[in-house]
Structures are given as structure tokens and as C-alpha cells.
């Protein structure tokens, strides 16, 4: 039986589900309020310099899931790319994530891995058993000096809040390496799609069973003609913000064009409060296999999202999920709709997790049809 499926959002969540269900023979309509596809992974070439730009912040593909790496590399050629982030703080340039180079440079020492481990343990506050927030977690793991230099002010700029109000889980694992590995991500599969992310989404939506409506927002009132909806827009927007707005951080990007090489690296974080921006991304360094004489940089400023802003990061404060829980309860009373993706489930999700969840959701949907079961409103919460 062919079903009519409505999908809100043409980012990875919407496009993967559209592709899977179209291949299974269903008729799909994808609604996207923006004038372009690819959601926040949208990339396109700068008309003047021809440099590939990531319009909603730099996106580096990284995963530990072999099946997801296989999935994306079937859709695009990926070039090797390792993100090696630098940090400006207290008038010096350091290597991030904090590693043996950073520790030795910061403490003006020549420690071996085991010496550094002991030293950092001596800096850490061992009296904290169960850290209640980000600040306590940082004190417990790395101590006051590294926290002040690399985390405190960056976190305040990024979240607009005292680290004492943010959940400890933001800094869950040991944020320090006791070797000289400066690969920003730990995952075994890392790379950059040779022509950016937009052609990947284009390919996913390129199916005779999929019709795409750009510049068109999907609302609850448009649900009736469809057998099922997958909604990857903001969950509070679906309910017309009737309980209030879920808080988000948004980003402002200040673009500059220069000649030559501006900062010699793709990403430099500004960890202290000498600058209001959190980082500068120089996008031609994300495609080191290309040659460009000029360069485009983006200074990134974080602030609270207003109703007209693009929502970037959900703000989940420690112990305060009551509004989200109310929306979740409201959503669970709905029929024939599944909320997906970073906005539909109000979580930060990397691209690999987004794709994996969208594939799982599609599979569950097809199985639910086969077994005549009800499709859940959430497949991932
Ligand atoms: C600054 C930043 C940097 C990031 N960097 C990385 C990175 O380096 N590596 C990585 O793996 N991940 C990264 N991510 C995460 C990545 O952006 C997400 O994994 C991805 O965008 C999630 O896809 P999605 O489809 O769920 O959401 P989105 O890409 O946000 O797509 C949702 C779509 O729904 C649309 N929509 C909204 N409302 C409606 C409506 N009412 N009707 C119809 N459509 C609607 C939106 O316009 C949007 O196009 C980053 C995220 C941010 C914020």
C-alpha cells in the first residue's frame, strides 16, 4: 500500500527519512521554510572567492559507526580532513583539545605522559565527589588554572550563563589527553565531502516519489491529507509555542574577506574574554586540496535566540527540563506524527547520529506498517 507522507524539514533528518520511505514506494512531500535544502549543514561556494562556505558554522564529518561512514561515502566522495583546533588564551596560542603539548606549554614544563597525569591529578579538586554542574566538573577533572584559561570564559561566551548553572555532563569525559594527539575528534572515520553537504541532501531528495516544497513551512493545520508526518522543525513551533518558547542559543557570523592566509588554520578558539567572539573559522582550510588566493573568515558570536533567529543550540540547564517535558507530553497525545532530529527532539546531535537516528526511524516506520503497529511519536527519546 502506498502511503502519503509529509516531512517537515529538508536537513539530514528529513532527507534521509524521505529517501528511505520513497525507496519503499511511498509518496513523500518535503516542506522546507528556507529557500534552500540541507538545513544547518547547508554549504555553497562563495560567489567571489569560490571558497566552499558552511553557512551555519563549520561542519566536519566524524563518526565511529562504520555503517554511517559507508552510507555517506556512497552519497559523496569524502576527502581526508582532520580538525586541528588552536586556542588563543592569556596572550598565547595553544593546541586543543588540551593535550601534553598544551599542558607543557601552559605550565612551562617538559613532563612525560605519566608525570603530566600525576600533575593534573594534583591540580584537580579531589574533594568534589559528585559534581553538580559544569564548573564543579571542571574543577574535579582539571583544576582551577586550566579551567580559567580554556573553559570558563569560552563557556560563558557560548552559553551566556555561569558555568555553575550548566549541567556537568557538558564536560563528561576527561577533557585532557596525556599525549601529543591534537586530533579534535576521537572518531576513526573523519572527512569532508568534496563538494560540501548540499549535494548529499540533493541526492537523497532526488527520487521520483519525492516532491520538495521550498519556502514553505509545515504547520499542524496541514496534517490532514497525510497518512503520517515526520517533523524535524522545532517541537515548540509545531504547537505554536502555546506553552512558551524553548530556549536556544543562536549564532551571528561576521564575515570578512582577505587576501592570502588569515590565520593559518581552519578553526581558532578564543578561550578568554579578550574577544567577544568564541572562534574564527577560515573556510578554505576545510578544503586543503583546493587552492584559493583570497580567503573568507567568519567570526562567531553566540547569543540568546529571539523569535526571529535561527535556533542553533538547545539550552538544557541542569535540572530544568520542565517546559521540554510538557511539550513531550503534549506530543505524545498526537497521532500519526513522529518528531525527529535536533529541533524535533530538542537535542544537540552530530550529523552521524542524526543520520543513524533517521535510518532507524525509517526502519521502525516500515516495520510498524508491516506489523500493523502504531508508529511512536518519538523513536529516540
Ligand atoms: C554551529 C554548529 C556546528 C556544527 N558542527 C557540526 C560538525 O562539525 N559535525 C557534525 O557532525 N555536526 C555538527 N553540527 C550538527 C548538525 O548541524 C546537525 O547534526 C544537523 O543539522 C541535524 O540535522 P536535522 O535535519 O535534524 O536539523 P536541521 O539541519 O536543523 O534541519 C531542520 C530543518 O527543518 C526546517 N524547519 C524548521 N521549521 C520547519 C517547519 N515548520 N516546517 C518545515 N520545515 C521546518 C529548518 O529550516 C531546517 O532546514 C553542528 C551544529 C551547529 C549548530
PDB file of C-alpha atoms and ligand atoms in Angstrom, residues 8-14 31-34 38-41 56-62 185 216-219 231-234 251 253 279 300 312-313 340-343 348-352 354, ligand 1:
ATOM      1  CA  UNK A   8       8.829  18.897   7.684  1.00  0.00           C
ATOM      2  CA  UNK A   9      12.428  19.932   7.105  1.00  0.00           C
ATOM      3  CA  UNK A  10      14.980  19.258   4.362  1.00  0.00           C
ATOM      4  CA  UNK A  11      18.017  18.764   6.633  1.00  0.00           C
ATOM      5  CA  UNK A  12      19.668  15.386   7.162  1.00  0.00           C
ATOM      6  CA  UNK A  13      16.771  14.100   9.299  1.00  0.00           C
ATOM      7  CA  UNK A  14      14.062  14.900   6.749  1.00  0.00           C
ATOM      8  CA  UNK A  31       8.310  21.048   3.288  1.00  0.00           C
ATOM      9  CA  UNK A  32      11.150  23.465   3.952  1.00  0.00           C
ATOM     10  CA  UNK A  33      10.626  27.109   5.013  1.00  0.00           C
ATOM     11  CA  UNK A  34      14.075  28.186   3.831  1.00  0.00           C
ATOM     12  CA  UNK A  38      20.353  20.844   3.743  1.00  0.00           C
ATOM     13  CA  UNK A  39      19.171  22.551   6.950  1.00  0.00           C
ATOM     14  CA  UNK A  40      22.032  23.726   9.127  1.00  0.00           C
ATOM     15  CA  UNK A  41      24.535  21.683   7.100  1.00  0.00           C
ATOM     16  CA  UNK A  56      25.555  27.746   9.694  1.00  0.00           C
ATOM     17  CA  UNK A  57      29.003  27.143  11.167  1.00  0.00           C
ATOM     18  CA  UNK A  58      31.774  24.744  10.179  1.00  0.00           C
ATOM     19  CA  UNK A  59      30.700  21.118   9.788  1.00  0.00           C
ATOM     20  CA  UNK A  60      33.262  18.321   9.937  1.00  0.00           C
ATOM     21  CA  UNK A  61      32.020  14.798   9.388  1.00  0.00           C
ATOM     22  CA  UNK A  62      33.219  12.354  12.030  1.00  0.00           C
ATOM     23  CA  UNK A 185      37.661  14.303  17.386  1.00  0.00           C
ATOM     24  CA  UNK A 216       7.002  26.523   2.722  1.00  0.00           C
ATOM     25  CA  UNK A 217       6.645  25.986   6.429  1.00  0.00           C
ATOM     26  CA  UNK A 218       4.675  22.978   7.631  1.00  0.00           C
ATOM     27  CA  UNK A 219       2.092  23.524  10.373  1.00  0.00           C
ATOM     28  CA  UNK A 231       8.505  16.675  11.867  1.00  0.00           C
ATOM     29  CA  UNK A 232      12.124  17.885  12.097  1.00  0.00           C
ATOM     30  CA  UNK A 233      11.260  21.528  12.856  1.00  0.00           C
ATOM     31  CA  UNK A 234      11.230  22.861  16.444  1.00  0.00           C
ATOM     32  CA  UNK A 251      24.987  32.485  16.345  1.00  0.00           C
ATOM     33  CA  UNK A 253      28.643  35.236  11.875  1.00  0.00           C
ATOM     34  CA  UNK A 279      36.067  31.390  17.436  1.00  0.00           C
ATOM     35  CA  UNK A 300      31.336  33.593  15.532  1.00  0.00           C
ATOM     36  CA  UNK A 312      21.326  26.609  16.939  1.00  0.00           C
ATOM     37  CA  UNK A 313      21.987  25.058  20.337  1.00  0.00           C
ATOM     38  CA  UNK A 340      12.762  13.733  14.746  1.00  0.00           C
ATOM     39  CA  UNK A 341      16.133  15.447  14.520  1.00  0.00           C
ATOM     40  CA  UNK A 342      17.853  18.109  16.554  1.00  0.00           C
ATOM     41  CA  UNK A 343      14.893  20.539  16.631  1.00  0.00           C
ATOM     42  CA  UNK A 348      22.380  18.653  20.081  1.00  0.00           C
ATOM     43  CA  UNK A 349      23.039  15.911  17.517  1.00  0.00           C
ATOM     44  CA  UNK A 350      26.091  15.435  15.350  1.00  0.00           C
ATOM     45  CA  UNK A 351      25.426  14.592  11.720  1.00  0.00           C
ATOM     46  CA  UNK A 352      26.311  10.916  12.085  1.00  0.00           C
ATOM     47  CA  UNK A 354      21.201  12.413  13.074  1.00  0.00           C
TER      48      UNK A 354
HETATM   49  C1  LIG B   1      27.309  25.621  14.861  1.00  0.00           C
HETATM   50  C2  LIG B   1      27.117  24.165  14.610  1.00  0.00           C
HETATM   51  C3  LIG B   1      28.173  23.408  14.153  1.00  0.00           C
HETATM   52  C4  LIG B   1      28.014  22.049  13.930  1.00  0.00           C
HETATM   53  N1  LIG B   1      29.097  21.338  13.512  1.00  0.00           N
HETATM   54  C5  LIG B   1      28.970  20.013  13.334  1.00  0.00           C
HETATM   55  C6  LIG B   1      30.096  19.232  12.953  1.00  0.00           C
HETATM   56  O1  LIG B   1      31.215  19.742  12.790  1.00  0.00           O
HETATM   57  N2  LIG B   1      29.922  17.905  12.791  1.00  0.00           N
HETATM   58  C7  LIG B   1      28.693  17.285  12.988  1.00  0.00           C
HETATM   59  O2  LIG B   1      28.598  16.068  12.823  1.00  0.00           O
HETATM   60  N3  LIG B   1      27.609  18.015  13.322  1.00  0.00           N
HETATM   61  C8  LIG B   1      27.708  19.337  13.502  1.00  0.00           C
HETATM   62  N4  LIG B   1      26.617  20.087  13.856  1.00  0.00           N
HETATM   63  C9  LIG B   1      25.294  19.419  13.982  1.00  0.00           C
HETATM   64  C10 LIG B   1      24.480  19.414  12.651  1.00  0.00           C
HETATM   65  O3  LIG B   1      24.208  20.725  12.269  1.00  0.00           O
HETATM   66  C11 LIG B   1      23.207  18.582  12.875  1.00  0.00           C
HETATM   67  O4  LIG B   1      23.574  17.247  13.112  1.00  0.00           O
HETATM   68  C12 LIG B   1      22.211  18.601  11.728  1.00  0.00           C
HETATM   69  O5  LIG B   1      21.947  19.885  11.269  1.00  0.00           O
HETATM   70  C13 LIG B   1      20.908  17.960  12.176  1.00  0.00           C
HETATM   71  O6  LIG B   1      20.056  17.822  11.068  1.00  0.00           O
HETATM   72  P1  LIG B   1      18.476  17.980  11.232  1.00  0.00           P
HETATM   73  O7  LIG B   1      17.881  17.637   9.919  1.00  0.00           O
HETATM   74  O8  LIG B   1      17.994  17.248  12.422  1.00  0.00           O
HETATM   75  O9  LIG B   1      18.279  19.523  11.582  1.00  0.00           O
HETATM   76  P2  LIG B   1      18.465  20.798  10.651  1.00  0.00           P
HETATM   77  O10 LIG B   1      19.687  20.691   9.821  1.00  0.00           O
HETATM   78  O11 LIG B   1      18.324  21.981  11.524  1.00  0.00           O
HETATM   79  O12 LIG B   1      17.206  20.722   9.682  1.00  0.00           O
HETATM   80  C14 LIG B   1      15.889  21.012  10.141  1.00  0.00           C
HETATM   81  C15 LIG B   1      15.166  21.709   9.018  1.00  0.00           C
HETATM   82  O13 LIG B   1      13.810  21.886   9.397  1.00  0.00           O
HETATM   83  C16 LIG B   1      13.382  23.122   8.853  1.00  0.00           C
HETATM   84  N5  LIG B   1      12.165  23.551   9.539  1.00  0.00           N
HETATM   85  C17 LIG B   1      12.049  24.296  10.664  1.00  0.00           C
HETATM   86  N6  LIG B   1      10.739  24.516  10.944  1.00  0.00           N
HETATM   87  C18 LIG B   1      10.014  23.916   9.967  1.00  0.00           C
HETATM   88  C19 LIG B   1       8.613  23.805   9.674  1.00  0.00           C
HETATM   89  N7  LIG B   1       7.648  24.349  10.468  1.00  0.00           N
HETATM   90  N8  LIG B   1       8.229  23.129   8.566  1.00  0.00           N
HETATM   91  C20 LIG B   1       9.160  22.550   7.737  1.00  0.00           C
HETATM   92  N9  LIG B   1      10.496  22.600   7.988  1.00  0.00           N
HETATM   93  C21 LIG B   1      10.916  23.278   9.079  1.00  0.00           C
HETATM   94  C22 LIG B   1      14.577  24.039   9.069  1.00  0.00           C
HETATM   95  O14 LIG B   1      14.506  25.173   8.209  1.00  0.00           O
HETATM   96  C23 LIG B   1      15.733  23.110   8.728  1.00  0.00           C
HETATM   97  O15 LIG B   1      16.080  23.207   7.364  1.00  0.00           O
HETATM   98  C24 LIG B   1      26.761  21.438  14.136  1.00  0.00           C
HETATM   99  C25 LIG B   1      25.684  22.191  14.601  1.00  0.00           C
HETATM  100  C26 LIG B   1      25.866  23.534  14.873  1.00  0.00           C
HETATM  101  C27 LIG B   1      24.730  24.311  15.444  1.00  0.00           C
END
